Amino acid sequence: MIDALISREAEMLQAAQAIEEGIGSGELHSIPPQTEEVDETGATAIEGRLLVRRALARERDPKLRKLKIEQMRRRGRPLGCEVCDFNFAHAYGELGEGYIEVHHVTPLHVSGPRETKLDDLACLCANCHRMCHRSRPGTTWRTPASLRDLVRKSTQSALHPVAPTSAS
């Protein structure tokens, strides 16, 4: 580690700054790729080496996922994405049975440490889960409900495109 700091001081300082900013904002973003990981054109990259990266992770209780799935079943709801209705069992058969990602409706980096109730969680497919966390200028996250509205609007637009109007 010390050798890397001495020989690649600028890169190490950049990585440290990214970690500091991630901690400060509550969201740890990807550490920038190291120069030897990407070629000049970006067309190829060295992959597969074992790397050590240190990051802070927020505490989560794994039993909540199981309990959320049980809650959905008790309520008679199919185990599918609460945003787009994707159902892993329907798509993948037995392999997808019982599979779903469980997401905090309000991310822990926003709420901070707190007691999580089952109603604070949502069942999402991997795509919708990533879209809830996808950053855009002015928005660092979105709720499953707001994403569901976005999906519905997008679907409606695709089904009923607005014809261009001619100026009279």
JSON list of C-alpha atoms in Angstrom, two decimals:
[
{"chain": "A", "resi": 1, "resn": "MET", "atom": "CA", "xyz": [0.00, 0.00, 0.00]},
{"chain": "A", "resi": 2, "resn": "ILE", "atom": "CA", "xyz": [2.79, 2.41, 0.87]},
{"chain": "A", "resi": 3, "resn": "ASP", "atom": "CA", "xyz": [4.63, 1.53, -2.36]},
{"chain": "A", "resi": 4, "resn": "ALA", "atom": "CA", "xyz": [1.45, 2.28, -4.33]},
{"chain": "A", "resi": 5, "resn": "LEU", "atom": "CA", "xyz": [1.03, 5.60, -2.52]},
{"chain": "A", "resi": 6, "resn": "ILE", "atom": "CA", "xyz": [4.59, 6.61, -3.33]},
{"chain": "A", "resi": 7, "resn": "SER", "atom": "CA", "xyz": [4.67, 5.39, -6.94]},
{"chain": "A", "resi": 8, "resn": "ARG", "atom": "CA", "xyz": [1.11, 6.46, -7.88]},
{"chain": "A", "resi": 9, "resn": "GLU", "atom": "CA", "xyz": [0.53, 9.38, -5.56]},
{"chain": "A", "resi": 10, "resn": "ALA", "atom": "CA", "xyz": [-1.91, 11.28, -7.82]},
{"chain": "A", "resi": 11, "resn": "GLU", "atom": "CA", "xyz": [-4.09, 8.20, -8.41]},
{"chain": "A", "resi": 12, "resn": "MET", "atom": "CA", "xyz": [-4.11, 7.30, -4.73]},
{"chain": "A", "resi": 13, "resn": "LEU", "atom": "CA", "xyz": [-5.09, 10.86, -3.78]},
{"chain": "A", "resi": 14, "resn": "GLN", "atom": "CA", "xyz": [-7.88, 10.79, -6.39]},
{"chain": "A", "resi": 15, "resn": "ALA", "atom": "CA", "xyz": [-9.18, 7.49, -4.96]},
{"chain": "A", "resi": 16, "resn": "ALA", "atom": "CA", "xyz": [-9.00, 8.86, -1.42]},
{"chain": "A", "resi": 17, "resn": "GLN", "atom": "CA", "xyz": [-10.89, 11.99, -2.50]},
{"chain": "A", "resi": 18, "resn": "ALA", "atom": "CA", "xyz": [-13.62, 9.84, -4.13]},
{"chain": "A", "resi": 19, "resn": "ILE", "atom": "CA", "xyz": [-14.00, 7.86, -0.91]},
{"chain": "A", "resi": 20, "resn": "GLU", "atom": "CA", "xyz": [-14.14, 11.06, 1.16]},
{"chain": "A", "resi": 21, "resn": "GLU", "atom": "CA", "xyz": [-16.79, 12.57, -1.11]},
{"chain": "A", "resi": 22, "resn": "GLY", "atom": "CA", "xyz": [-18.79, 9.34, -1.05]},
{"chain": "A", "resi": 23, "resn": "ILE", "atom": "CA", "xyz": [-18.74, 9.25, 2.71]},
{"chain": "A", "resi": 24, "resn": "GLY", "atom": "CA", "xyz": [-19.64, 12.94, 2.89]},
{"chain": "A", "resi": 25, "resn": "SER", "atom": "CA", "xyz": [-22.64, 12.58, 0.58]},
{"chain": "A", "resi": 26, "resn": "GLY", "atom": "CA", "xyz": [-23.76, 9.29, 2.08]},
{"chain": "A", "resi": 27, "resn": "GLU", "atom": "CA", "xyz": [-23.35, 7.47, -1.21]},
{"chain": "A", "resi": 28, "resn": "LEU", "atom": "CA", "xyz": [-20.12, 5.79, -2.16]},
{"chain": "A", "resi": 29, "resn": "HIS", "atom": "CA", "xyz": [-19.66, 6.07, -5.89]},
{"chain": "A", "resi": 30, "resn": "SER", "atom": "CA", "xyz": [-17.37, 3.91, -7.98]},
{"chain": "A", "resi": 31, "resn": "ILE", "atom": "CA", "xyz": [-13.70, 4.51, -7.45]},
{"chain": "A", "resi": 32, "resn": "PRO", "atom": "CA", "xyz": [-12.28, 5.73, -10.77]},
{"chain": "A", "resi": 33, "resn": "PRO", "atom": "CA", "xyz": [-10.62, 2.98, -12.82]},
{"chain": "A", "resi": 34, "resn": "GLN", "atom": "CA", "xyz": [-6.88, 2.77, -12.38]},
{"chain": "A", "resi": 35, "resn": "THR", "atom": "CA", "xyz": [-4.86, 3.74, -15.45]},
{"chain": "A", "resi": 36, "resn": "GLU", "atom": "CA", "xyz": [-3.56, 0.23, -16.07]},
{"chain": "A", "resi": 37, "resn": "GLU", "atom": "CA", "xyz": [-7.14, -1.10, -16.10]},
{"chain": "A", "resi": 38, "resn": "VAL", "atom": "CA", "xyz": [-8.13, 0.70, -19.34]},
{"chain": "A", "resi": 39, "resn": "ASP", "atom": "CA", "xyz": [-6.21, 1.07, -22.60]},
{"chain": "A", "resi": 40, "resn": "GLU", "atom": "CA", "xyz": [-5.80, 4.40, -24.40]},
{"chain": "A", "resi": 41, "resn": "THR", "atom": "CA", "xyz": [-8.83, 3.88, -26.68]},
{"chain": "A", "resi": 42, "resn": "GLY", "atom": "CA", "xyz": [-11.00, 2.36, -23.96]},
{"chain": "A", "resi": 43, "resn": "ALA", "atom": "CA", "xyz": [-11.75, -0.59, -26.26]},
{"chain": "A", "resi": 44, "resn": "THR", "atom": "CA", "xyz": [-10.18, -3.21, -23.99]},
{"chain": "A", "resi": 45, "resn": "ALA", "atom": "CA", "xyz": [-9.46, -3.51, -20.31]},
{"chain": "A", "resi": 46, "resn": "ILE", "atom": "CA", "xyz": [-7.60, -5.91, -18.07]},
{"chain": "A", "resi": 47, "resn": "GLU", "atom": "CA", "xyz": [-10.14, -7.80, -15.98]},
{"chain": "A", "resi": 48, "resn": "GLY", "atom": "CA", "xyz": [-10.22, -10.71, -13.61]},
{"chain": "A", "resi": 49, "resn": "ARG", "atom": "CA", "xyz": [-7.40, -9.74, -11.28]},
{"chain": "A", "resi": 50, "resn": "LEU", "atom": "CA", "xyz": [-8.15, -9.77, -7.58]},
{"chain": "A", "resi": 51, "resn": "LEU", "atom": "CA", "xyz": [-8.28, -6.24, -6.24]},
{"chain": "A", "resi": 52, "resn": "VAL", "atom": "CA", "xyz": [-8.78, -5.03, -2.72]},
{"chain": "A", "resi": 53, "resn": "ARG", "atom": "CA", "xyz": [-11.12, -2.09, -2.37]},
{"chain": "A", "resi": 54, "resn": "ARG", "atom": "CA", "xyz": [-12.24, -0.74, 0.92]},
{"chain": "A", "resi": 55, "resn": "ALA", "atom": "CA", "xyz": [-15.60, 0.89, 1.33]},
{"chain": "A", "resi": 56, "resn": "LEU", "atom": "CA", "xyz": [-18.10, 1.58, 4.02]},
{"chain": "A", "resi": 57, "resn": "ALA", "atom": "CA", "xyz": [-21.34, -0.38, 3.80]},
{"chain": "A", "resi": 58, "resn": "ARG", "atom": "CA", "xyz": [-24.57, 0.34, 5.60]},
{"chain": "A", "resi": 59, "resn": "GLU", "atom": "CA", "xyz": [-25.77, -2.26, 8.05]},
{"chain": "A", "resi": 60, "resn": "ARG", "atom": "CA", "xyz": [-28.71, -4.35, 6.85]},
{"chain": "A", "resi": 61, "resn": "ASP", "atom": "CA", "xyz": [-30.59, -7.15, 8.56]},
{"chain": "A", "resi": 62, "resn": "PRO", "atom": "CA", "xyz": [-30.92, -10.11, 6.15]},
{"chain": "A", "resi": 63, "resn": "LYS", "atom": "CA", "xyz": [-34.01, -11.46, 7.93]},
{"chain": "A", "resi": 64, "resn": "LEU", "atom": "CA", "xyz": [-36.02, -8.43, 6.73]},
{"chain": "A", "resi": 65, "resn": "ARG", "atom": "CA", "xyz": [-35.87, -9.70, 3.12]},
{"chain": "A", "resi": 66, "resn": "LYS", "atom": "CA", "xyz": [-37.34, -13.04, 4.14]},
{"chain": "A", "resi": 67, "resn": "LEU", "atom": "CA", "xyz": [-40.00, -11.36, 6.28]},
{"chain": "A", "resi": 68, "resn": "LYS", "atom": "CA", "xyz": [-40.94, -8.94, 3.45]},
{"chain": "A", "resi": 69, "resn": "ILE", "atom": "CA", "xyz": [-41.43, -11.86, 1.04]},
{"chain": "A", "resi": 70, "resn": "GLU", "atom": "CA", "xyz": [-43.57, -13.65, 3.64]},
{"chain": "A", "resi": 71, "resn": "GLN", "atom": "CA", "xyz": [-45.62, -10.46, 4.10]},
{"chain": "A", "resi": 72, "resn": "MET", "atom": "CA", "xyz": [-46.27, -10.22, 0.35]},
{"chain": "A", "resi": 73, "resn": "ARG", "atom": "CA", "xyz": [-47.44, -13.83, 0.25]},
{"chain": "A", "resi": 74, "resn": "ARG", "atom": "CA", "xyz": [-49.66, -13.39, 3.33]},
{"chain": "A", "resi": 75, "resn": "ARG", "atom": "CA", "xyz": [-51.31, -10.41, 1.63]},
{"chain": "A", "resi": 76, "resn": "GLY", "atom": "CA", "xyz": [-52.01, -12.62, -1.39]},
{"chain": "A", "resi": 77, "resn": "ARG", "atom": "CA", "xyz": [-49.77, -10.59, -3.68]},
{"chain": "A", "resi": 78, "resn": "PRO", "atom": "CA", "xyz": [-47.67, -12.30, -6.33]},
{"chain": "A", "resi": 79, "resn": "LEU", "atom": "CA", "xyz": [-43.95, -12.10, -5.65]},
{"chain": "A", "resi": 80, "resn": "GLY", "atom": "CA", "xyz": [-43.10, -9.64, -8.37]},
{"chain": "A", "resi": 81, "resn": "CYS", "atom": "CA", "xyz": [-41.67, -6.21, -8.92]},
{"chain": "A", "resi": 82, "resn": "GLU", "atom": "CA", "xyz": [-43.81, -3.49, -7.35]},
{"chain": "A", "resi": 83, "resn": "VAL", "atom": "CA", "xyz": [-42.83, -1.12, -10.16]},
{"chain": "A", "resi": 84, "resn": "CYS", "atom": "CA", "xyz": [-43.09, -3.10, -13.42]},
{"chain": "A", "resi": 85, "resn": "ASP", "atom": "CA", "xyz": [-44.78, -6.34, -12.25]},
{"chain": "A", "resi": 86, "resn": "PHE", "atom": "CA", "xyz": [-41.90, -8.52, -13.49]},
{"chain": "A", "resi": 87, "resn": "ASN", "atom": "CA", "xyz": [-42.18, -11.96, -11.89]},
{"chain": "A", "resi": 88, "resn": "PHE", "atom": "CA", "xyz": [-39.00, -14.05, -11.74]},
{"chain": "A", "resi": 89, "resn": "ALA", "atom": "CA", "xyz": [-40.91, -17.34, -11.35]},
{"chain": "A", "resi": 90, "resn": "HIS", "atom": "CA", "xyz": [-42.99, -16.63, -14.47]},
{"chain": "A", "resi": 91, "resn": "ALA", "atom": "CA", "xyz": [-39.89, -15.73, -16.48]},
{"chain": "A", "resi": 92, "resn": "TYR", "atom": "CA", "xyz": [-37.44, -18.35, -15.17]},
{"chain": "A", "resi": 93, "resn": "GLY", "atom": "CA", "xyz": [-39.63, -21.09, -13.77]},
{"chain": "A", "resi": 94, "resn": "GLU", "atom": "CA", "xyz": [-38.31, -22.93, -10.74]},
{"chain": "A", "resi": 95, "resn": "LEU", "atom": "CA", "xyz": [-35.00, -21.04, -10.84]},
{"chain": "A", "resi": 96, "resn": "GLY", "atom": "CA", "xyz": [-36.83, -17.74, -10.28]},
{"chain": "A", "resi": 97, "resn": "GLU", "atom": "CA", "xyz": [-39.16, -19.06, -7.59]},
{"chain": "A", "resi": 98, "resn": "GLY", "atom": "CA", "xyz": [-38.92, -16.93, -4.43]},
{"chain": "A", "resi": 99, "resn": "TYR", "atom": "CA", "xyz": [-36.42, -14.50, -5.97]},
{"chain": "A", "resi": 100, "resn": "ILE", "atom": "CA", "xyz": [-36.83, -10.73, -5.71]},
{"chain": "A", "resi": 101, "resn": "GLU", "atom": "CA", "xyz": [-34.69, -7.83, -4.55]},
{"chain": "A", "resi": 102, "resn": "VAL", "atom": "CA", "xyz": [-35.83, -5.93, -1.47]},
{"chain": "A", "resi": 103, "resn": "HIS", "atom": "CA", "xyz": [-35.28, -2.17, -1.49]},
{"chain": "A", "resi": 104, "resn": "HIS", "atom": "CA", "xyz": [-35.56, 0.53, 1.19]},
{"chain": "A", "resi": 105, "resn": "VAL", "atom": "CA", "xyz": [-38.20, 2.98, -0.07]},
{"chain": "A", "resi": 106, "resn": "THR", "atom": "CA", "xyz": [-36.21, 5.80, 1.53]},
{"chain": "A", "resi": 107, "resn": "PRO", "atom": "CA", "xyz": [-32.53, 4.92, 1.11]},
{"chain": "A", "resi": 108, "resn": "LEU", "atom": "CA", "xyz": [-30.52, 4.51, 4.29]},
{"chain": "A", "resi": 109, "resn": "HIS", "atom": "CA", "xyz": [-28.05, 7.16, 3.14]},
{"chain": "A", "resi": 110, "resn": "VAL", "atom": "CA", "xyz": [-30.96, 9.62, 3.33]},
{"chain": "A", "resi": 111, "resn": "SER", "atom": "CA", "xyz": [-32.66, 8.39, 6.51]},
{"chain": "A", "resi": 112, "resn": "GLY", "atom": "CA", "xyz": [-29.51, 7.42, 8.39]},
{"chain": "A", "resi": 113, "resn": "PRO", "atom": "CA", "xyz": [-29.55, 4.65, 10.99]},
{"chain": "A", "resi": 114, "resn": "ARG", "atom": "CA", "xyz": [-33.11, 3.76, 11.96]},
{"chain": "A", "resi": 115, "resn": "GLU", "atom": "CA", "xyz": [-35.49, 0.96, 12.75]},
{"chain": "A", "resi": 116, "resn": "THR", "atom": "CA", "xyz": [-36.77, -0.51, 9.49]},
{"chain": "A", "resi": 117, "resn": "LYS", "atom": "CA", "xyz": [-40.34, -1.79, 9.28]},
{"chain": "A", "resi": 118, "resn": "LEU", "atom": "CA", "xyz": [-41.57, -4.12, 6.54]},
{"chain": "A", "resi": 119, "resn": "ASP", "atom": "CA", "xyz": [-43.67, -1.31, 5.05]},
{"chain": "A", "resi": 120, "resn": "ASP", "atom": "CA", "xyz": [-40.43, 0.67, 4.61]},
{"chain": "A", "resi": 121, "resn": "LEU", "atom": "CA", "xyz": [-39.35, -1.96, 2.05]},
{"chain": "A", "resi": 122, "resn": "ALA", "atom": "CA", "xyz": [-40.41, -2.68, -1.53]},
{"chain": "A", "resi": 123, "resn": "CYS", "atom": "CA", "xyz": [-39.93, -5.77, -3.70]},
{"chain": "A", "resi": 124, "resn": "LEU", "atom": "CA", "xyz": [-38.23, -4.85, -6.97]},
{"chain": "A", "resi": 125, "resn": "CYS", "atom": "CA", "xyz": [-36.68, -6.54, -9.99]},
{"chain": "A", "resi": 126, "resn": "ALA", "atom": "CA", "xyz": [-32.99, -5.81, -10.55]},
{"chain": "A", "resi": 127, "resn": "ASN", "atom": "CA", "xyz": [-33.66, -3.28, -13.33]},
{"chain": "A", "resi": 128, "resn": "CYS", "atom": "CA", "xyz": [-36.14, -1.22, -11.33]},
{"chain": "A", "resi": 129, "resn": "HIS", "atom": "CA", "xyz": [-33.91, -1.44, -8.26]},
{"chain": "A", "resi": 130, "resn": "ARG", "atom": "CA", "xyz": [-31.02, 0.06, -10.25]},
{"chain": "A", "resi": 131, "resn": "MET", "atom": "CA", "xyz": [-33.29, 2.75, -11.71]},
{"chain": "A", "resi": 132, "resn": "CYS", "atom": "CA", "xyz": [-34.41, 3.76, -8.19]},
{"chain": "A", "resi": 133, "resn": "HIS", "atom": "CA", "xyz": [-30.74, 4.35, -7.35]},
{"chain": "A", "resi": 134, "resn": "ARG", "atom": "CA", "xyz": [-29.69, 5.87, -10.68]},
{"chain": "A", "resi": 135, "resn": "SER", "atom": "CA", "xyz": [-28.37, 9.39, -10.28]},
{"chain": "A", "resi": 136, "resn": "ARG", "atom": "CA", "xyz": [-29.24, 12.23, -12.59]},
{"chain": "A", "resi": 137, "resn": "PRO", "atom": "CA", "xyz": [-28.46, 15.92, -12.21]},
{"chain": "A", "resi": 138, "resn": "GLY", "atom": "CA", "xyz": [-30.67, 17.16, -9.38]},
{"chain": "A", "resi": 139, "resn": "THR", "atom": "CA", "xyz": [-31.84, 13.66, -8.41]},
{"chain": "A", "resi": 140, "resn": "THR", "atom": "CA", "xyz": [-29.81, 11.04, -6.58]},
{"chain": "A", "resi": 141, "resn": "TRP", "atom": "CA", "xyz": [-32.61, 8.52, -6.06]},
{"chain": "A", "resi": 142, "resn": "ARG", "atom": "CA", "xyz": [-36.31, 7.98, -6.61]},
{"chain": "A", "resi": 143, "resn": "THR", "atom": "CA", "xyz": [-39.03, 6.04, -4.81]},
{"chain": "A", "resi": 144, "resn": "PRO", "atom": "CA", "xyz": [-40.61, 2.93, -6.30]},
{"chain": "A", "resi": 145, "resn": "ALA", "atom": "CA", "xyz": [-43.89, 4.88, -6.58]},
{"chain": "A", "resi": 146, "resn": "SER", "atom": "CA", "xyz": [-42.29, 7.70, -8.59]},
{"chain": "A", "resi": 147, "resn": "LEU", "atom": "CA", "xyz": [-40.52, 5.15, -10.80]},
{"chain": "A", "resi": 148, "resn": "ARG", "atom": "CA", "xyz": [-43.83, 3.31, -11.33]},
{"chain": "A", "resi": 149, "resn": "ASP", "atom": "CA", "xyz": [-45.39, 6.61, -12.49]},
{"chain": "A", "resi": 150, "resn": "LEU", "atom": "CA", "xyz": [-42.46, 7.17, -14.84]},
{"chain": "A", "resi": 151, "resn": "VAL", "atom": "CA", "xyz": [-42.81, 3.64, -16.28]},
{"chain": "A", "resi": 152, "resn": "ARG", "atom": "CA", "xyz": [-46.56, 4.10, -16.78]},
{"chain": "A", "resi": 153, "resn": "LYS", "atom": "CA", "xyz": [-46.07, 7.46, -18.52]},
{"chain": "A", "resi": 154, "resn": "SER", "atom": "CA", "xyz": [-43.33, 6.02, -20.69]},
{"chain": "A", "resi": 155, "resn": "THR", "atom": "CA", "xyz": [-45.47, 2.99, -21.57]},
{"chain": "A", "resi": 156, "resn": "GLN", "atom": "CA", "xyz": [-48.45, 5.22, -22.41]},
{"chain": "A", "resi": 157, "resn": "SER", "atom": "CA", "xyz": [-46.25, 7.39, -24.63]},
{"chain": "A", "resi": 158, "resn": "ALA", "atom": "CA", "xyz": [-44.99, 4.31, -26.46]},
{"chain": "A", "resi": 159, "resn": "LEU", "atom": "CA", "xyz": [-48.52, 2.95, -26.94]},
{"chain": "A", "resi": 160, "resn": "HIS", "atom": "CA", "xyz": [-50.05, 6.27, -27.94]},
{"chain": "A", "resi": 161, "resn": "PRO", "atom": "CA", "xyz": [-47.40, 8.44, -29.57]},
{"chain": "A", "resi": 162, "resn": "VAL", "atom": "CA", "xyz": [-48.41, 12.03, -30.07]},
{"chain": "A", "resi": 163, "resn": "ALA", "atom": "CA", "xyz": [-48.61, 12.86, -33.76]},
{"chain": "A", "resi": 164, "resn": "PRO", "atom": "CA", "xyz": [-46.72, 15.98, -34.76]},
{"chain": "A", "resi": 165, "resn": "THR", "atom": "CA", "xyz": [-49.05, 18.90, -35.31]},
{"chain": "A", "resi": 166, "resn": "SER", "atom": "CA", "xyz": [-48.64, 21.24, -38.22]},
{"chain": "A", "resi": 167, "resn": "ALA", "atom": "CA", "xyz": [-48.67, 24.96, -37.60]},
{"chain": "A", "resi": 168, "resn": "SER", "atom": "CA", "xyz": [-51.69, 26.64, -39.19]}
]
